[in-house]
């Protein structure tokens, strides 16, 4: 059944309920069913708390009700903390009572075998049929810091609520999300909301992202995900967040490639499932990070950045009180692709005026002079921040804020510099103390605990800017159309349909006799390649079915005979349609272009370096199909081998536009025929000198193995 | 003047002085000259403290002396804290009095222009002439924790001495080293000694490493370096540490490539200066890390590891209380090249017995069951640790040690598991609290603050084992021999001498007329390549000086004429020695093999992928020359393109041994002629199918530009 794509519906009641029923409320505040009541009371939730417990009149000082039906009002939100089958019954009672939203904290569903999975399907049916939104099951629930609305039994709230701030956490895993919440509380920018979606029978992270995009308390969204259950919902949610100007950072777990063994084409073998996520996130404006620490740090950094932005390739100046740290910062900046600002003469003069022994050229080494005279720090900051070309000022604070003698002077200098240069971005490398970090973040000064994290973080902010401007759609939507799978079985078939789709192939002739082969070779004049044509033989060279560099009629006739003998020997059962005679076109760069079908995101187009090096260097770019011409050009530019296409080492510049057009055409073909086509290889696509086009020399289309496409479900 | 290579001489007096004179001792404990006296007293140094101050009878409660000459005894160590010229005078007085060692804390030397540099040369002369060891100048000095011997004015000691432990810090930069010292004190394994060597006029980090290798208080050595001033001393020191069984971890700053612009050969352009350090460290058993955080973490980890080792490719099991963390740990393990252990049936049964809901197969997900019943942790650990194939148990602790209810149970379970499985390595991913980390480290349980650091750290320990077994020498020492630079000017010359050195070249003929070219082509029968021969033309193709695929006498004669015309047009002033006619040999994998001269480490041999992809993918391996056959084979195996040589994609296996022998021969040639040869290119070296050898098709030797070699200085 198709899911409702009305993203975020009913999440007002989940995040901002005026009343919360706790079903399975326990009198013992340490128990799963007792803890939400305890936490709601402890942290001062202002709405009504309605415990449901058939065995008690009172729970933790509150009037308890025997059943959902007995509740004196319809609660906005029901927390369901009774196990397995009982949870299902409670959900049904809530739906009947007209409760708009429920959080099923209980485990015992799809994570526990087929019986649990059946139970989860029932839960989903309750949600679908009643319109009640259901978060979970098997989830850690929610925390809304501004309203103190707690829909969780998490021990993370035992001692204190997280500090309030503008960062929302949207996680599938409860444990990972709540560690992120804890970390952000410590010296971070603070939390607006937390949601852990567990098994996602109904409400998913797409709902949560879309809702956070419209939430006044949230300015930055952090996502921890293990999987995506619905591509369209996820990408729409990311588009909504981008349109709302809320940065999204994603930690996607499970980066090791899966399902690759099953791929049948070269493209399938080269395109990693995880790489598709990279492409999807980038296209929809979310910045992917590699660790929980970086996720949390980006939350605080983006919050501190506020309305400012850094450009896609920011100019960075580096300040340290030691040459060693300066070099390390410059190394890290270079490693993360940042441009080191060339310090201007005026700035150099100003620095030398206050710190005569300083090395005033970026990376600026203030020397021990600075810690001896901490009041010089302000003048130094001002000189660097005033430097015209500079966008980001990166400062190594080391233990500076832990030394009482230095702390207040340094904080005041940073504050003054920030006020005097409101558009500049100041970033401090400092690991503590937590209270000083919170002060800096609140003042709009970014902090990172290590040099490497600092430079990686600044480059992530640059990516955010680069992705912000992109068209969310990528390319126009393409309606699917059926393709007769039998009509694309041979190489000649594949070339014919792809040629009709706009991909250039050389003229070639199919022959079925040695004589005809000779005539064809004569007519084409160039050296020719001859290849066996059979739907039953996919790797033609392996069986001796390919002859190259054949010149003239006699040689062609002899080659024909050799090919037929080889086929008869090595593939005696293959049905042979003849031999393809094609001119050998040389002089160009070989790419491989292809498509594959991602189990989540559907057809995907890939381009990579062709030839024997493709698999060794895995120099590939990948995008969900269809792609726009601009996307295709960016795919090509992102290849390491792009320098070769772009005229490196005195080579002529290749026809990059023609290659990009071929990628677009192929991506549109794959999107149009997504229901029938599983994988396509064009290998090689020969990209010739500028103006001479890109010519496909071989093509293979692999249909889906089943008659109705699995991938379309 | 050649430096004394008697490493570590006199450092007993620096690290374990029985008496310390402080020259320039101030009555004000906050001043540079007052602070050492203050710190020595405060932290309870047991030896004699002898302040020298011409203006005071007493300094901070101690009898002061007017001059070095007036001291009542010859101190083991003098701390010199008077500025510039005064420091020189003080050093001279110490040398005259027979003081065995001095630390010049004062700045105003080579770091400050030519006047300072001259002063530093004088200081070095004092050290050389007297035999007094001098540390510094412009250095942060030393700390010996066991003896409370303090030779620094560092504010890092203001509040407390670092916790005592087995880790020594050897740093050139004072600031970087002292931050490392501070970090190791916090939840780390603790410090034995600290030394910051500053300008290194005499004592250098090699002295310090060698001395620490013999120091009973030190078990692990951490090195922070910006540069190496003497390759032989550094590599000898690393060999000494390896022989003593003391792991060395190095943070080398300045990773960005320098000096590349000046390179004249392809090899020079491909070989990064920083890559040479990687090769040198690996050969001499030091593990290089990329950040200060990782350096410090490896210090604690290696200390906790003690006498145990992990194998070069350890089998790792992962335990988390959440599926999300389990996946992240498995991802990180894979990324760092670790092998995930296949959980055995017995272990699975044991895990299921205590945690029925757990996912018992690596990565083990203990689920929330574990935090609800923390006493199950011990049984879980025991089951995983008892699994036969498993070497390292990696445990995600997250905030576990910060929850009072869990902390003691978890610590006790780890302790018991460690006792029951003394050979297993237990690693906890936990960021705090510091006191719990110290307890774990002391018990021999490794800790890392993040998942990524944990897996990177385990892989570093594996590298340590891999490097431990290597031969420090690499290859036999080779005496240098002169080479007539004029005798290697042309391609034919280069081929002749390299052929004599054992590198295979095809038969080829030098011709000086069109007729002779025709005869040569006839005789060689194969298609031939023809190349202009001139010492004045290095990039022959660029001027039309190369013709390929020439068949037969007529074509060869015509090609000769074209080449001569091209040379006359594009290089009219070049002296032409003729044209080289060589058979075109195809069918093999093209490598580039070459040598270059590293300014610090001398001749270096490089191998990389040849052809147009070499510069795009920078797939190269590099070693100081000469290399052994084993080194050369390892260089080849480390290339990404090695799969192509090794028979990937159905290709025949290439003659890897022949390629390795060519690398060895070239490296020995470069080492032998290091005084005269700057760079060599063999491009391409065609590696043919196994048994058919490796044939060099082109060769270029570039001599040093000056008559007496600069590099040998």
Short mmCIF file of N, CA and C in Angstrom, two decimals, chain B residues 551-619:
data_model
loop_
_atom_site.label_atom_id
_atom_site.label_comp_id
_atom_site.label_asym_id
_atom_site.label_seq_id
_atom_site.Cartn_x
_atom_site.Cartn_y
_atom_site.Cartn_z
N UNK B 551 57.67 0.48 -39.71
CA UNK B 551 57.93 -0.87 -40.22
C UNK B 551 58.69 -0.79 -41.55
N UNK B 552 59.83 -1.44 -41.60
CA UNK B 552 60.56 -1.55 -42.87
C UNK B 552 61.52 -0.39 -43.12
N UNK B 553 62.43 -0.61 -44.06
CA UNK B 553 63.54 0.30 -44.32
C UNK B 553 63.07 1.65 -44.86
N UNK B 554 62.12 1.65 -45.80
CA UNK B 554 61.71 2.91 -46.43
C UNK B 554 61.08 3.85 -45.41
N UNK B 555 60.13 3.27 -44.63
CA UNK B 555 59.48 4.09 -43.62
C UNK B 555 60.50 4.63 -42.62
N UNK B 556 61.46 3.82 -42.26
CA UNK B 556 62.46 4.24 -41.27
C UNK B 556 63.31 5.39 -41.81
N UNK B 557 63.66 5.29 -43.08
CA UNK B 557 64.47 6.37 -43.69
C UNK B 557 63.67 7.67 -43.70
N UNK B 558 62.37 7.56 -44.04
CA UNK B 558 61.53 8.75 -44.07
C UNK B 558 61.37 9.35 -42.68
N UNK B 559 61.19 8.48 -41.69
CA UNK B 559 61.01 8.94 -40.32
C UNK B 559 62.27 9.67 -39.84
N UNK B 560 63.43 9.13 -40.23
CA UNK B 560 64.70 9.77 -39.87
C UNK B 560 64.71 11.21 -40.36
N UNK B 561 64.29 11.37 -41.60
CA UNK B 561 64.31 12.71 -42.19
C UNK B 561 63.35 13.64 -41.45
N UNK B 562 62.14 13.13 -41.11
CA UNK B 562 61.16 13.96 -40.39
C UNK B 562 61.71 14.41 -39.03
N UNK B 563 62.35 13.46 -38.35
CA UNK B 563 62.89 13.78 -37.02
C UNK B 563 63.95 14.87 -37.12
N UNK B 564 64.81 14.75 -38.10
CA UNK B 564 65.89 15.74 -38.25
C UNK B 564 65.31 17.12 -38.58
N UNK B 565 64.28 17.12 -39.43
CA UNK B 565 63.65 18.40 -39.77
C UNK B 565 63.01 19.02 -38.52
N UNK B 566 62.32 18.19 -37.77
CA UNK B 566 61.65 18.69 -36.56
C UNK B 566 62.67 19.27 -35.59
N UNK B 567 63.79 18.56 -35.42
CA UNK B 567 64.81 19.03 -34.49
C UNK B 567 65.41 20.35 -34.97
N UNK B 568 65.65 20.43 -36.25
CA UNK B 568 66.22 21.65 -36.81
C UNK B 568 65.28 22.83 -36.61
N UNK B 569 63.97 22.55 -36.68
CA UNK B 569 62.98 23.62 -36.54
C UNK B 569 62.80 24.03 -35.08
N UNK B 570 62.64 23.02 -34.18
CA UNK B 570 62.23 23.34 -32.82
C UNK B 570 63.40 23.44 -31.84
N UNK B 571 64.51 22.87 -32.19
CA UNK B 571 65.66 22.93 -31.29
C UNK B 571 66.92 23.17 -32.13
N UNK B 572 66.95 24.30 -32.78
CA UNK B 572 68.03 24.54 -33.75
C UNK B 572 69.42 24.53 -33.12
N UNK B 573 69.50 24.84 -31.83
CA UNK B 573 70.81 24.92 -31.20
C UNK B 573 71.25 23.61 -30.55
N UNK B 574 70.37 22.63 -30.58
CA UNK B 574 70.70 21.39 -29.88
C UNK B 574 71.80 20.62 -30.64
N UNK B 575 72.68 20.02 -29.83
CA UNK B 575 73.71 19.17 -30.43
C UNK B 575 73.10 17.78 -30.60
N UNK B 576 73.06 17.28 -31.83
CA UNK B 576 72.37 16.01 -32.11
C UNK B 576 73.40 14.89 -32.26
N UNK B 577 73.18 13.81 -31.49
CA UNK B 577 74.11 12.68 -31.57
C UNK B 577 73.62 11.59 -32.51
N UNK B 578 72.42 11.77 -33.05
CA UNK B 578 71.88 10.76 -33.95
C UNK B 578 70.46 10.41 -33.57
N UNK B 579 70.02 9.26 -34.10
CA UNK B 579 68.66 8.79 -33.81
C UNK B 579 68.77 7.35 -33.32
N UNK B 580 68.00 7.08 -32.26
CA UNK B 580 67.98 5.75 -31.67
C UNK B 580 66.89 4.94 -32.37
N UNK B 581 67.24 3.76 -32.84
CA UNK B 581 66.24 2.87 -33.44
C UNK B 581 66.11 1.67 -32.50
N UNK B 582 64.89 1.46 -32.00
CA UNK B 582 64.70 0.39 -31.02
C UNK B 582 63.44 -0.38 -31.36
N UNK B 583 63.44 -1.68 -31.12
CA UNK B 583 62.23 -2.45 -31.39
C UNK B 583 61.11 -2.01 -30.46
N UNK B 584 59.87 -1.97 -30.98
CA UNK B 584 58.73 -1.62 -30.12
C UNK B 584 58.24 -2.88 -29.46
N UNK B 585 58.34 -2.87 -28.15
CA UNK B 585 57.91 -4.04 -27.41
C UNK B 585 56.60 -3.69 -26.73
N UNK B 586 55.59 -4.49 -26.95
CA UNK B 586 54.29 -4.18 -26.36
C UNK B 586 53.82 -5.38 -25.54
N UNK B 587 52.70 -5.24 -24.90
CA UNK B 587 52.15 -6.36 -24.14
C UNK B 587 52.78 -6.46 -22.79
N UNK B 588 52.29 -5.71 -21.85
CA UNK B 588 52.84 -5.71 -20.50
C UNK B 588 52.24 -4.53 -19.78
N UNK B 589 52.64 -4.36 -18.55
CA UNK B 589 52.14 -3.23 -17.78
C UNK B 589 53.26 -2.22 -17.63
N UNK B 590 52.92 -0.96 -17.92
CA UNK B 590 53.93 0.09 -17.85
C UNK B 590 54.05 0.64 -16.44
N UNK B 591 55.26 0.56 -15.89
CA UNK B 591 55.55 1.24 -14.63
C UNK B 591 56.53 2.35 -14.90
N UNK B 592 56.61 3.28 -13.96
CA UNK B 592 57.73 4.21 -13.97
C UNK B 592 58.57 3.87 -12.75
N UNK B 593 59.88 3.76 -12.95
CA UNK B 593 60.80 3.52 -11.85
C UNK B 593 61.82 4.63 -11.90
N UNK B 594 62.13 5.19 -10.77
CA UNK B 594 63.09 6.28 -10.80
C UNK B 594 63.69 6.53 -9.45
N UNK B 595 64.63 7.46 -9.44
CA UNK B 595 65.19 7.87 -8.15
C UNK B 595 65.22 9.39 -8.10
N UNK B 596 65.23 9.90 -6.90
CA UNK B 596 65.38 11.33 -6.71
C UNK B 596 66.23 11.52 -5.46
N UNK B 597 66.58 12.73 -5.17
CA UNK B 597 67.45 12.96 -4.01
C UNK B 597 66.68 13.77 -2.98
N UNK B 598 66.40 13.15 -1.87
CA UNK B 598 65.72 13.86 -0.80
C UNK B 598 66.75 14.73 -0.07
N UNK B 599 66.39 15.98 0.24
CA UNK B 599 67.37 16.85 0.89
C UNK B 599 67.82 16.32 2.25
N UNK B 600 67.02 15.52 2.90
CA UNK B 600 67.40 15.00 4.22
C UNK B 600 67.92 13.57 4.11
N UNK B 601 67.21 12.73 3.39
CA UNK B 601 67.53 11.30 3.42
C UNK B 601 68.34 10.82 2.22
N UNK B 602 68.68 11.72 1.30
CA UNK B 602 69.53 11.34 0.17
C UNK B 602 68.76 10.57 -0.88
N UNK B 603 69.42 9.64 -1.59
CA UNK B 603 68.78 8.99 -2.72
C UNK B 603 67.58 8.16 -2.30
N UNK B 604 66.54 8.25 -3.10
CA UNK B 604 65.27 7.63 -2.81
C UNK B 604 64.81 6.96 -4.09
N UNK B 605 64.31 5.74 -3.99
CA UNK B 605 63.84 5.06 -5.20
C UNK B 605 62.31 5.01 -5.18
N UNK B 606 61.73 5.21 -6.36
CA UNK B 606 60.27 5.25 -6.46
C UNK B 606 59.80 4.33 -7.56
N UNK B 607 58.65 3.70 -7.35
CA UNK B 607 58.01 2.97 -8.45
C UNK B 607 56.55 3.40 -8.47
N UNK B 608 56.01 3.50 -9.66
CA UNK B 608 54.62 3.91 -9.77
C UNK B 608 54.03 3.42 -11.06
N UNK B 609 52.73 3.60 -11.16
CA UNK B 609 52.04 3.28 -12.39
C UNK B 609 52.55 4.20 -13.49
N UNK B 610 52.83 3.64 -14.66
CA UNK B 610 53.34 4.45 -15.75
C UNK B 610 52.22 5.00 -16.62
N UNK B 611 52.62 5.61 -17.69
CA UNK B 611 51.65 6.12 -18.65
C UNK B 611 50.96 7.38 -18.17
N UNK B 612 49.88 7.73 -18.87
CA UNK B 612 49.25 9.01 -18.60
C UNK B 612 48.53 9.05 -17.25
N UNK B 613 48.32 7.88 -16.64
CA UNK B 613 47.57 7.88 -15.40
C UNK B 613 48.45 8.13 -14.18
N UNK B 614 49.76 8.07 -14.38
CA UNK B 614 50.68 8.17 -13.25
C UNK B 614 50.42 9.44 -12.44
N UNK B 615 50.35 10.57 -13.15
CA UNK B 615 50.22 11.82 -12.40
C UNK B 615 48.81 12.04 -11.88
N UNK B 616 47.83 11.45 -12.56
CA UNK B 616 46.45 11.64 -12.12
C UNK B 616 46.19 10.88 -10.82
N UNK B 617 46.66 9.66 -10.75
CA UNK B 617 46.33 8.83 -9.59
C UNK B 617 47.43 8.79 -8.55
N UNK B 618 48.61 9.27 -8.88
CA UNK B 618 49.72 9.29 -7.93
C UNK B 618 49.84 7.96 -7.18
N UNK B 619 49.82 6.91 -7.94
CA UNK B 619 49.91 5.57 -7.37
C UNK B 619 51.37 5.19 -7.31
#
